[in-house]
Short mmCIF file of C-alpha atoms in Angstrom, two decimals:
data_model
loop_
_atom_site.label_atom_id
_atom_site.label_comp_id
_atom_site.label_asym_id
_atom_site.label_seq_id
_atom_site.Cartn_x
_atom_site.Cartn_y
_atom_site.Cartn_z
CA MET A 246 111.37 127.11 202.61
CA THR A 247 110.40 124.29 200.51
CA ASP A 248 108.31 121.30 201.48
CA VAL A 249 111.39 119.40 201.70
CA THR A 250 112.76 121.32 204.19
CA SER A 251 110.22 122.81 206.04
CA GLY A 252 108.76 119.70 207.90
CA ARG A 253 104.96 120.70 206.98
CA LEU A 254 103.89 117.68 205.07
CA SER A 255 105.07 115.90 208.47
CA GLY A 256 103.47 118.01 210.67
CA PHE A 257 100.00 117.88 208.62
CA CYS A 258 100.06 114.03 208.28
CA PHE A 259 101.41 113.64 212.16
CA GLU A 260 97.84 115.92 213.18
CA CYS A 261 95.81 113.71 211.22
CA MET A 262 97.23 110.53 211.99
CA TRP A 263 96.27 111.38 215.05
CA GLN A 264 92.95 112.50 214.79
CA TYR A 265 92.05 109.15 213.10
CA PHE A 266 93.31 107.44 215.82
CA ASN A 267 91.63 109.71 218.76
CA HIS A 268 88.17 109.90 216.84
CA HIS A 269 87.34 106.97 214.73
CA GLU A 270 83.63 106.48 215.89
CA GLY A 271 82.45 106.63 212.42
CA GLU A 272 84.47 103.77 211.28
CA VAL A 273 84.29 100.14 211.21
CA GLY A 274 86.70 97.28 209.96
CA SER A 275 86.29 96.64 206.62
CA GLN A 276 86.15 92.56 207.54
CA PHE A 277 84.28 93.44 210.73
CA THR A 278 81.46 91.01 210.41
CA GLY A 279 78.98 92.63 212.90
CA PRO A 280 76.54 95.33 212.01
CA ALA A 281 78.55 98.50 210.03
CA ARG A 282 75.56 100.51 211.24
CA ASN A 283 76.51 103.13 208.53
CA ARG A 284 80.26 103.39 209.37
CA MET A 285 82.85 104.30 207.13
CA LYS A 286 84.57 100.92 206.49
CA THR A 287 88.32 101.22 207.12
CA ASN A 288 91.43 99.03 207.11
CA CYS A 289 95.21 99.57 207.13
CA VAL A 290 96.02 101.06 203.46
CA ILE A 291 92.86 103.30 203.72
CA TYR A 292 93.99 104.71 207.40
CA VAL A 293 97.26 105.24 205.27
CA TYR A 294 96.31 106.98 202.33
CA ASN A 295 93.54 109.24 204.04
CA VAL A 296 96.57 110.94 206.35
CA LEU A 297 98.62 111.30 203.14
CA SER A 298 95.71 112.84 201.33
CA TYR A 299 95.19 115.13 203.72
CA GLY A 300 98.98 116.04 204.42
CA TYR A 301 99.20 116.47 200.40
CA ALA A 302 95.75 118.58 200.50
CA LEU A 303 96.73 120.82 202.88
CA LEU A 304 100.25 121.39 201.37
CA GLY A 305 98.05 122.09 198.13
CA ARG A 306 99.51 119.71 196.14
CA SER A 307 96.02 118.42 194.72
CA GLU A 308 98.01 116.44 191.84
CA VAL A 309 99.52 114.27 194.58
CA VAL A 310 95.90 113.64 196.06
CA ALA A 311 94.38 112.83 192.49
CA ASN A 312 96.99 110.58 192.17
CA LEU A 313 96.44 108.77 195.38
CA LYS A 314 92.69 108.38 194.94
CA ALA A 315 93.46 106.98 191.61
CA MET A 316 95.39 104.63 193.49
CA PHE A 317 93.09 103.97 196.07
CA PRO A 318 90.56 101.35 194.61
CA ARG A 319 93.58 98.62 194.23
CA GLN A 320 94.99 99.46 197.94
CA ASP A 321 98.19 97.99 197.06
CA GLY A 322 100.69 98.87 199.51
CA MET A 323 103.86 98.30 196.92
CA GLU A 324 102.08 100.61 194.67
CA LEU A 325 101.67 103.34 196.98
CA SER A 326 105.56 102.95 198.01
CA ARG A 327 106.71 103.10 194.85
CA TYR A 328 104.56 105.88 194.16
CA LEU A 329 106.22 107.82 197.42
CA VAL A 330 109.46 107.23 196.26
CA GLY A 331 108.94 108.82 193.32
CA GLN A 332 107.43 111.90 195.18
CA GLY A 333 110.82 111.91 197.35
CA TRP A 334 110.28 110.08 199.92
CA LYS A 335 112.73 107.25 201.03
CA ALA A 336 112.62 103.65 201.81
CA HIS A 337 114.35 101.93 204.59
CA TYR A 338 114.61 98.27 204.43
CA TRP A 339 114.09 97.15 207.94
CA ASN A 340 114.54 93.97 210.13
CA PRO A 341 115.58 93.90 213.92
CA ASP A 342 117.43 90.72 213.74
CA VAL A 343 118.44 89.52 209.85
CA TYR A 344 120.29 86.06 211.64
CA LYS A 345 117.15 84.86 213.69
CA PRO A 346 114.20 85.85 212.70
CA ARG A 347 111.65 85.64 215.42
CA ASP A 348 108.97 83.95 213.61
CA GLY A 349 111.70 81.43 212.00
CA LEU A 350 110.73 82.58 208.32
CA ASN A 351 113.14 82.51 206.09
CA GLU A 352 111.21 85.43 204.56
CA HIS A 353 113.23 87.76 206.65
CA PRO A 354 116.81 86.52 206.09
CA PHE A 355 116.19 86.28 202.53
CA SER A 356 114.67 89.96 202.07
CA PHE A 357 117.83 91.43 203.45
CA LYS A 358 120.11 89.41 201.30
CA LEU A 359 117.79 90.89 198.58
CA ALA A 360 118.15 94.09 199.75
CA LEU A 361 121.99 93.92 200.07
CA ASP A 362 122.43 92.51 196.36
CA THR A 363 119.84 94.10 194.67
CA GLY A 364 119.13 97.72 196.65
CA ARG A 365 115.34 96.88 196.42
CA TYR A 366 112.28 95.24 198.56
CA TYR A 367 110.36 94.20 195.84
CA ASP A 368 110.10 96.52 193.35
CA VAL A 369 110.75 99.34 195.56
CA SER A 370 114.19 101.25 195.77
CA LEU A 371 115.80 101.55 198.52
CA SER A 372 117.87 104.43 200.08
CA GLY A 373 119.32 102.50 202.86
CA LEU A 374 118.91 99.81 205.83
CA ILE A 375 117.60 99.51 209.54
CA VAL A 376 119.05 96.20 210.56
CA GLY A 377 119.97 94.22 213.89
CA TYR A 378 118.64 96.71 216.48
CA ASN A 379 116.69 94.09 218.20
CA LYS A 380 118.94 90.99 218.33
CA GLN A 381 117.81 87.60 220.20
CA GLU A 382 121.02 86.84 220.71
CA LYS A 383 122.70 90.49 221.97
CA GLU A 384 125.86 88.81 222.71
CA LYS A 385 128.00 85.09 222.06
CA THR A 386 130.10 82.92 224.04
CA VAL A 387 133.74 82.95 222.22
CA GLY A 388 135.65 81.16 225.19
CA HIS A 389 136.26 80.28 228.73
CA ARG A 390 137.87 82.14 231.80
CA GLY A 391 138.94 80.08 234.57
CA TRP A 392 141.94 76.85 235.23
CA PHE A 393 139.17 74.46 234.79
CA TRP A 394 135.83 74.00 232.68
CA PRO A 395 132.88 74.32 234.34
CA PHE A 396 134.56 76.99 236.92
CA GLY A 397 135.18 80.03 235.85
CA GLU A 398 133.08 82.18 233.50
CA ASP A 399 132.18 82.23 229.99
CA ILE A 400 134.17 85.00 227.90
CA LYS A 401 131.32 86.96 226.33
CA VAL A 402 131.33 89.67 223.19
CA SER A 403 128.51 91.46 222.16
CA THR A 404 127.21 90.70 218.67
CA GLU A 405 125.26 94.01 218.44
CA ASP A 406 126.88 96.63 215.95
CA PRO A 407 126.96 100.27 217.33
CA GLU A 408 125.95 101.87 213.83
CA ASN A 409 122.70 99.74 213.69
CA LEU A 410 121.90 100.84 217.37
CA ALA A 411 122.70 104.54 216.47
CA VAL A 412 120.57 104.01 213.35
CA PHE A 413 117.37 103.01 215.35
CA GLU A 414 118.07 105.88 218.05
CA ASP A 415 117.74 108.36 215.22
CA LEU A 416 114.65 106.34 214.22
CA LYS A 417 113.08 107.50 217.05
CA LYS A 418 112.71 110.85 216.19
CA VAL A 419 111.41 110.53 213.03
CA LYS A 420 108.04 112.31 213.53
CA PHE A 421 106.24 110.75 210.72
CA CYS A 422 106.85 107.84 208.54
CA VAL A 423 105.04 105.18 206.63
CA GLY A 424 105.72 101.34 206.99
CA ILE A 425 104.63 98.34 204.79
CA ASN A 426 105.25 94.68 205.64
CA LYS A 427 105.69 91.21 203.20
CA GLY A 428 105.73 93.02 199.85
CA GLY A 429 102.60 94.84 200.80
CA TRP A 430 100.27 92.73 203.00
CA HIS A 431 100.03 94.92 205.62
CA CYS A 432 100.36 98.87 205.71
CA PHE A 433 101.20 101.12 209.11
CA LEU A 434 101.86 104.61 210.40
CA MET A 435 104.31 105.18 212.65
CA THR A 436 105.71 108.45 214.85
CA TYR A 437 108.30 108.34 216.80
CA CYS A 438 108.77 104.41 216.54
CA GLU A 439 105.43 104.20 218.20
CA VAL A 440 103.45 102.17 215.15
CA LEU A 441 99.74 103.10 214.64
CA GLU A 442 97.83 100.50 212.66
CA VAL A 443 93.93 99.45 211.66
CA HIS A 444 92.86 96.45 212.14
CA TRP A 445 90.23 95.57 209.48
CA ASN A 446 88.11 92.76 211.62
CA GLU A 447 87.71 95.37 214.42
CA GLU A 448 85.65 97.96 215.37
CA GLY A 449 85.82 100.84 217.70
CA PRO A 450 86.47 102.37 220.40
CA THR A 451 88.88 99.50 221.29
CA GLY A 452 90.53 97.23 219.28
CA LEU A 453 90.21 99.09 215.56
CA TYR A 454 92.88 101.08 215.98
CA GLY A 455 95.81 99.80 217.36
CA LYS A 456 99.39 101.34 218.70
CA GLN A 457 102.52 99.03 219.40
CA ASN A 458 106.07 99.92 220.00
CA PHE A 459 107.85 99.32 216.44
CA TYR A 460 111.03 97.81 218.63
CA GLY A 461 109.49 94.26 219.07
CA TYR A 462 107.06 94.85 215.77
CA GLU A 463 105.69 90.94 215.23
CA TRP A 464 106.16 91.30 211.27
CA ASN A 465 109.60 91.07 211.35
CA SER A 466 110.90 92.79 207.92
CA GLY A 467 109.37 95.02 205.73
CA ILE A 468 110.10 99.23 204.69
CA LEU A 469 109.91 102.07 206.37
CA LEU A 470 108.79 104.98 204.07
CA THR A 471 110.17 108.67 205.54
CA PRO A 472 108.82 112.02 203.70
CA PRO A 473 110.75 114.57 201.51
CA ASP A 474 110.97 116.74 204.45
CA SER A 475 112.50 114.33 206.90
CA THR A 476 116.29 114.03 207.79
CA PHE A 477 116.59 110.83 208.74
CA ALA A 478 119.25 108.77 207.18
CA SER A 479 119.34 104.88 207.77
CA ARG A 480 122.55 102.80 206.90
CA SER A 481 124.10 102.49 203.53
CA ILE A 482 123.81 99.43 201.82
CA ALA A 483 127.32 99.15 200.81
CA ASP A 484 128.41 100.02 204.12
CA VAL A 485 126.14 97.04 206.01
CA LYS A 486 127.25 94.71 202.89
CA ALA A 487 131.04 95.10 203.21
CA LYS A 488 130.57 94.35 207.01
CA VAL A 489 128.47 91.34 206.83
CA THR A 490 130.40 89.61 203.78
CA ALA A 491 133.75 90.41 205.08
CA PRO A 492 136.10 87.19 206.19
CA SER A 493 134.92 86.15 210.13
CA THR A 494 136.02 87.21 213.21
CA THR A 495 135.03 86.38 216.95
CA SER A 496 134.48 90.15 217.17
CA ARG A 497 132.59 90.77 213.81
CA PRO A 498 129.65 93.21 214.71
CA ARG A 499 126.40 91.71 212.39
CA MET B 269 93.25 120.87 212.69
CA LYS B 270 89.79 121.93 211.66
CA THR B 271 88.55 119.69 209.52
CA SER B 272 87.42 116.31 210.81
CA PRO B 273 89.26 113.17 209.19
CA ILE B 274 86.00 111.55 208.51
CA VAL B 275 84.97 114.48 206.68
CA LEU B 276 88.32 114.69 204.84
CA ALA B 277 87.77 110.61 204.09
CA VAL B 278 84.47 111.59 202.10
CA THR B 279 86.11 114.65 200.57
CA PHE B 280 88.98 112.42 199.22
CA LEU B 281 87.07 109.54 197.98
CA GLY B 282 84.93 112.18 196.49
CA LEU B 283 87.41 113.89 194.32
CA SER B 284 87.46 114.25 191.22
CA LEU B 285 89.30 112.20 188.73
CA ALA B 286 89.47 114.29 186.02
CA CYS B 287 92.94 115.89 186.64
CA CYS B 288 94.64 112.84 187.40
CA ASP B 289 98.12 112.27 185.85
CA LYS B 290 99.18 108.43 185.84
CA PRO B 291 100.99 107.80 188.92
CA GLN B 292 104.40 108.22 189.06
CA ALA B 293 106.22 104.86 188.98
CA ASP B 294 109.71 104.26 190.62
CA PRO B 295 111.72 104.84 187.24
CA GLU B 296 114.30 101.81 188.06
CA PRO B 297 113.49 98.57 186.34
CA ALA B 298 112.53 95.13 188.66
CA ALA B 299 116.01 93.87 189.57
CA ASN B 300 115.10 90.16 189.33
CA ALA B 301 118.49 89.06 187.23
CA ALA B 302 120.37 90.38 190.01
CA ILE B 303 118.60 88.25 192.45
CA LEU B 304 120.72 85.27 190.68
CA ALA B 305 123.48 87.51 190.07
CA GLU B 306 125.85 86.47 192.84
CA GLN B 307 124.85 82.88 193.45
CA LYS B 308 124.58 80.26 191.08
CA PRO B 309 121.55 78.21 191.44
CA ARG B 310 121.89 74.53 192.45
CA LEU B 311 119.80 71.74 192.13
CA LEU B 312 117.66 71.22 195.20
CA PHE B 313 115.28 68.27 194.16
CA GLU B 314 113.41 66.83 191.49
CA LYS B 315 109.82 65.57 191.21
CA THR B 316 108.82 63.46 188.48
CA ASN B 317 105.45 62.38 186.47
CA ALA B 318 106.70 59.16 185.59
CA ALA B 319 103.65 58.33 183.35
CA LEU B 320 104.65 61.05 181.12
CA GLY B 321 108.45 61.17 181.38
CA ILE B 322 108.47 64.62 182.59
CA SER B 323 110.68 65.92 185.38
CA ALA B 324 110.38 69.29 187.24
CA LEU B 325 113.99 70.29 188.31
CA PHE B 326 113.79 72.54 191.24
CA TYR B 327 117.07 75.06 191.22
CA GLY B 328 117.17 77.57 194.20
CA ILE B 329 119.81 79.53 196.06
CA ASP B 330 121.08 79.26 200.05
CA ILE B 331 120.36 82.59 201.90
CA ARG B 332 123.98 83.07 202.08
CA LEU B 333 125.94 86.18 202.68
CA GLY B 334 129.67 85.64 202.47
CA GLU B 335 130.62 82.49 204.50
CA GLU B 336 127.68 82.71 206.54
CA LEU B 337 124.28 80.78 205.82
CA LEU B 338 121.60 83.09 207.36
CA HIS B 339 118.98 80.59 206.99
CA PRO B 340 118.76 76.48 206.68
CA ASP B 341 115.97 76.42 204.24
CA PRO B 342 117.01 77.38 200.75
CA VAL B 343 114.90 79.09 198.29
CA ILE B 344 113.72 77.99 194.81
CA ALA B 345 114.56 80.57 192.09
CA TYR B 346 113.40 78.70 189.11
CA ILE B 347 111.86 75.59 187.47
CA VAL B 348 113.32 73.52 184.69
CA PHE B 349 110.81 71.27 182.92
CA GLN B 350 112.18 68.15 181.06
CA ASP B 351 110.96 65.68 178.88
CA LYS B 352 113.22 62.65 179.59
CA ARG B 353 111.72 61.03 175.80
CA THR B 354 112.86 63.89 173.73
CA GLY B 355 115.05 65.82 175.90
CA GLN B 356 113.39 69.17 175.24
CA ALA B 357 113.32 71.13 178.46
CA VAL B 358 111.98 74.46 179.18
CA THR B 359 112.66 76.99 182.29
CA TYR B 360 109.81 78.55 184.20
CA ASN B 361 110.70 81.48 185.77
CA PRO B 362 108.61 84.33 185.49
CA GLU B 363 109.02 88.24 185.73
CA GLY B 364 107.34 90.53 188.17
CA ALA B 365 108.19 92.18 191.82
CA THR B 366 106.84 89.42 194.16
CA ARG B 367 109.19 86.58 192.71
CA GLN B 368 111.25 88.06 195.90
CA ALA B 369 108.89 86.57 197.91
CA ALA B 370 110.53 83.45 199.67
CA ASP B 371 107.50 81.28 199.34
CA PHE B 372 107.16 82.29 195.59
CA PHE B 373 107.58 78.75 194.32
CA PHE B 374 106.05 75.65 196.22
CA PRO B 375 107.12 72.08 195.72
CA ASP B 376 103.83 70.37 195.20
CA ILE B 377 102.71 71.31 191.15
CA TRP B 378 101.56 68.27 190.10
CA SER B 379 98.15 67.39 190.68
CA PRO B 380 97.71 63.84 192.15
CA ASP B 381 96.39 62.59 188.78
CA GLY B 382 99.20 63.90 186.68
CA ALA B 383 96.92 65.75 184.25
CA TYR B 384 97.95 69.22 185.39
CA ILE B 385 100.77 71.35 187.17
CA VAL B 386 100.01 74.54 188.99
CA LEU B 387 102.50 77.13 189.09
CA PRO B 388 102.76 80.79 190.63
CA LEU B 389 101.85 83.85 188.09
CA ASP B 390 102.71 86.15 190.84
CA LYS B 391 101.69 86.22 194.13
CA LEU B 392 99.07 89.03 193.99
CA ASP B 393 97.85 86.91 190.58
CA GLY B 394 97.26 83.84 191.37
CA PHE B 395 98.12 80.92 189.60
CA ALA B 396 99.16 79.15 186.15
CA ILE B 397 97.68 75.68 185.26
CA PHE B 398 98.94 73.70 182.33
CA ASN B 399 98.22 70.38 180.93
CA SER B 400 100.74 68.01 181.91
CA ALA B 401 100.86 66.54 178.66
CA THR B 402 101.93 69.40 176.87
CA ALA B 403 103.19 71.39 179.09
CA ILE B 404 107.12 71.94 177.82
CA GLN B 405 105.48 73.79 174.64
CA ASP B 406 102.87 75.07 176.66
CA ILE B 407 104.67 76.73 179.21
CA GLU B 408 107.24 78.06 176.37
CA SER B 409 104.24 79.69 174.83
CA HIS B 410 102.36 80.78 177.89
CA LYS B 411 99.49 78.63 176.91
CA TYR B 412 97.46 78.10 179.90
CA ALA B 413 95.15 75.37 180.61
CA ASP B 414 93.54 77.35 183.06
CA THR B 415 94.28 80.27 185.54
CA ILE B 416 93.17 81.52 189.18
CA ARG B 417 93.08 84.34 191.22
CA VAL B 418 91.08 85.98 193.77
CA TRP B 419 90.70 89.37 195.17
CA HIS B 420 88.87 91.36 198.04
CA GLY B 421 86.55 93.78 197.52
CA GLU B 422 86.71 95.97 194.45
CA ALA B 423 90.09 95.57 193.97
CA ARG B 424 92.51 94.66 196.49
CA ARG B 425 94.14 91.41 195.70
CA TYR B 426 95.23 88.84 198.06
CA TRP B 427 98.60 87.28 198.33
CA HIS B 428 98.54 84.12 197.09
CA SER B 429 99.58 80.40 199.05
CA PHE B 430 99.77 77.30 197.62
CA ASP B 431 98.46 75.14 200.31
CA ALA B 432 97.95 71.34 199.10
CA TRP B 433 95.92 68.88 196.67
CA GLU B 434 92.66 67.23 196.87
CA GLY B 435 91.30 64.11 195.26
CA GLN B 436 92.66 64.22 191.66
CA ALA B 437 92.73 67.62 190.49
CA ALA B 438 91.74 70.59 193.29
CA PHE B 439 93.70 72.37 195.18
CA TYR B 440 93.38 74.33 198.37
CA PHE B 441 95.16 77.77 198.55
CA LYS B 442 95.32 80.68 200.61
CA GLY B 443 94.26 84.50 200.16
CA GLU B 444 96.41 86.55 202.47
CA MET B 445 96.05 90.17 203.45
CA GLU B 446 96.78 92.11 206.83
CA ARG B 447 96.54 89.87 209.56
CA ASP B 448 94.42 87.23 207.92
CA ALA B 449 94.25 84.29 205.55
CA PHE B 450 91.10 82.77 203.53
CA ARG B 451 91.11 79.44 202.12
CA PHE B 452 89.95 78.68 198.68
CA LYS B 453 89.47 75.40 197.15
CA TYR B 454 89.65 75.52 193.38
CA ASP B 455 88.62 72.32 191.26
CA VAL B 456 90.41 72.27 187.80
CA SER B 457 88.25 70.39 186.47
CA THR B 458 85.25 71.18 186.95
CA ARG B 459 86.35 75.23 187.08
CA ARG B 460 84.76 75.32 190.40
CA LEU B 461 86.02 77.65 193.34
CA SER B 462 85.04 77.19 196.97
CA CYS B 463 85.70 79.55 199.86
CA PHE B 464 85.22 78.95 203.43
CA ASP B 465 84.65 82.21 205.41
CA ALA B 466 81.14 83.20 205.97
CA GLY B 467 80.05 86.09 203.59
CA CYS B 468 83.24 85.29 201.56
CA SER B 469 80.80 84.98 198.46
CA SER B 470 79.69 88.29 198.67
CA VAL B 471 83.16 90.01 199.54
CA ASP B 472 85.61 87.95 197.56
CA HIS B 473 85.98 88.00 193.71
CA ALA B 474 87.58 85.53 191.16
CA ARG B 475 88.88 85.16 187.75
CA ASN B 476 89.86 82.28 185.96
CA ILE B 477 91.02 82.00 182.03
CA THR B 478 87.16 82.16 180.73
CA GLY B 479 86.61 85.59 183.10
CA ASP B 480 84.65 86.12 186.38
CA LEU B 481 83.60 83.63 188.48
CA GLN B 482 82.31 83.92 191.71
CA PRO B 483 83.43 81.77 194.91
CA GLN B 484 80.58 79.42 196.08
CA GLU B 485 80.60 79.40 200.00
CA LEU B 486 80.66 75.73 201.05
CA GLU B 487 77.79 74.31 203.25
CA LYS B 488 78.73 74.21 207.06
#
């Protein structure tokens, strides 16, 4: 059985990810302003590098560990992403609400547009899309039922696309993946749709490592990288593009 | 798992570099051209240096998919500098992966005294500074009057975002990473870099066109 099909890499990384999360007494955030007390400095990228290095080391892939070590000083999430894609990982663009980002920034609809137009997130080749799974407006009014407004009731239709929701359901089964936000600003690990991340200005036991549900994750767009042993498939870019650029109808899912 | 992750981290960081191949890059080139392929940029606005007769024409695209406008704020795609007296023009449209950032360009490029133009080099590589008087030729030939970029620790590059001008030729910018934004001020005329957070002068590093420089912590 090859690494690609065995699930060993995901398993090793999953195990290590939780080890760090649960036992980090010897670590402190690299931006923590209090006393470091000889603790090892960490941050979001270091967490990701350490877990990946451990996983590949247990797989016996010393050349990958060495390459990760070579990249490590720059702590560049996008460089890491490009490297992982070169190693057979798949990059999936994510954006919970491409039409109405919760922070109102044009960055998120723009990165969605570029993902559709170029198939890339910054300079990382995308395998597909995880989009529209947590929209602010899950239904919209298309008319009114009743003989005289304001009596009667609004006719509402869902704005959800079942295919987007199905992809998100599949994402919940992914044991381990790496996430990158905003062109590499922030990195995180994820398991079964739970984000595990390091906050670089904190110390343990609480605060240094954080956990939250990916469904409402505040960064609003980025990429998720699934390992070569993952069977997860996101939505095809061509399929989504055909759908969102089709002439509008009242029931067009987006 | 038998190995402690803490021990592992030490082991990982202590590994020999002797066996390293070059990291294998994603083989496809950056697709900046494709960004503009589907939509013709339109003139968004113009900023003119009246004393020199040079206009900066900001072209951009709407964030549109099919019929639908995704966001009311357009994205600046490139800047054309035009000398009104001679008719000469040059386009500033640098390559690089971070060109895909919606806030790559910013409008406030002329220094208040009109002597300088500050433009983004790359979100991770900071700013290019040109002399306004010779901007058309200098942009064409990449002849910078100065550059400025900052990074954290050993080599972790900040995400640079222009903030505002102060005085005649100093500007504020942010170095952003993770959930934090660190504020800096660069005075183009004196080539002095200031930083505004406790301890920043010891953990932040910078380089301008003359070489490395140390950020100066401002007195509170």
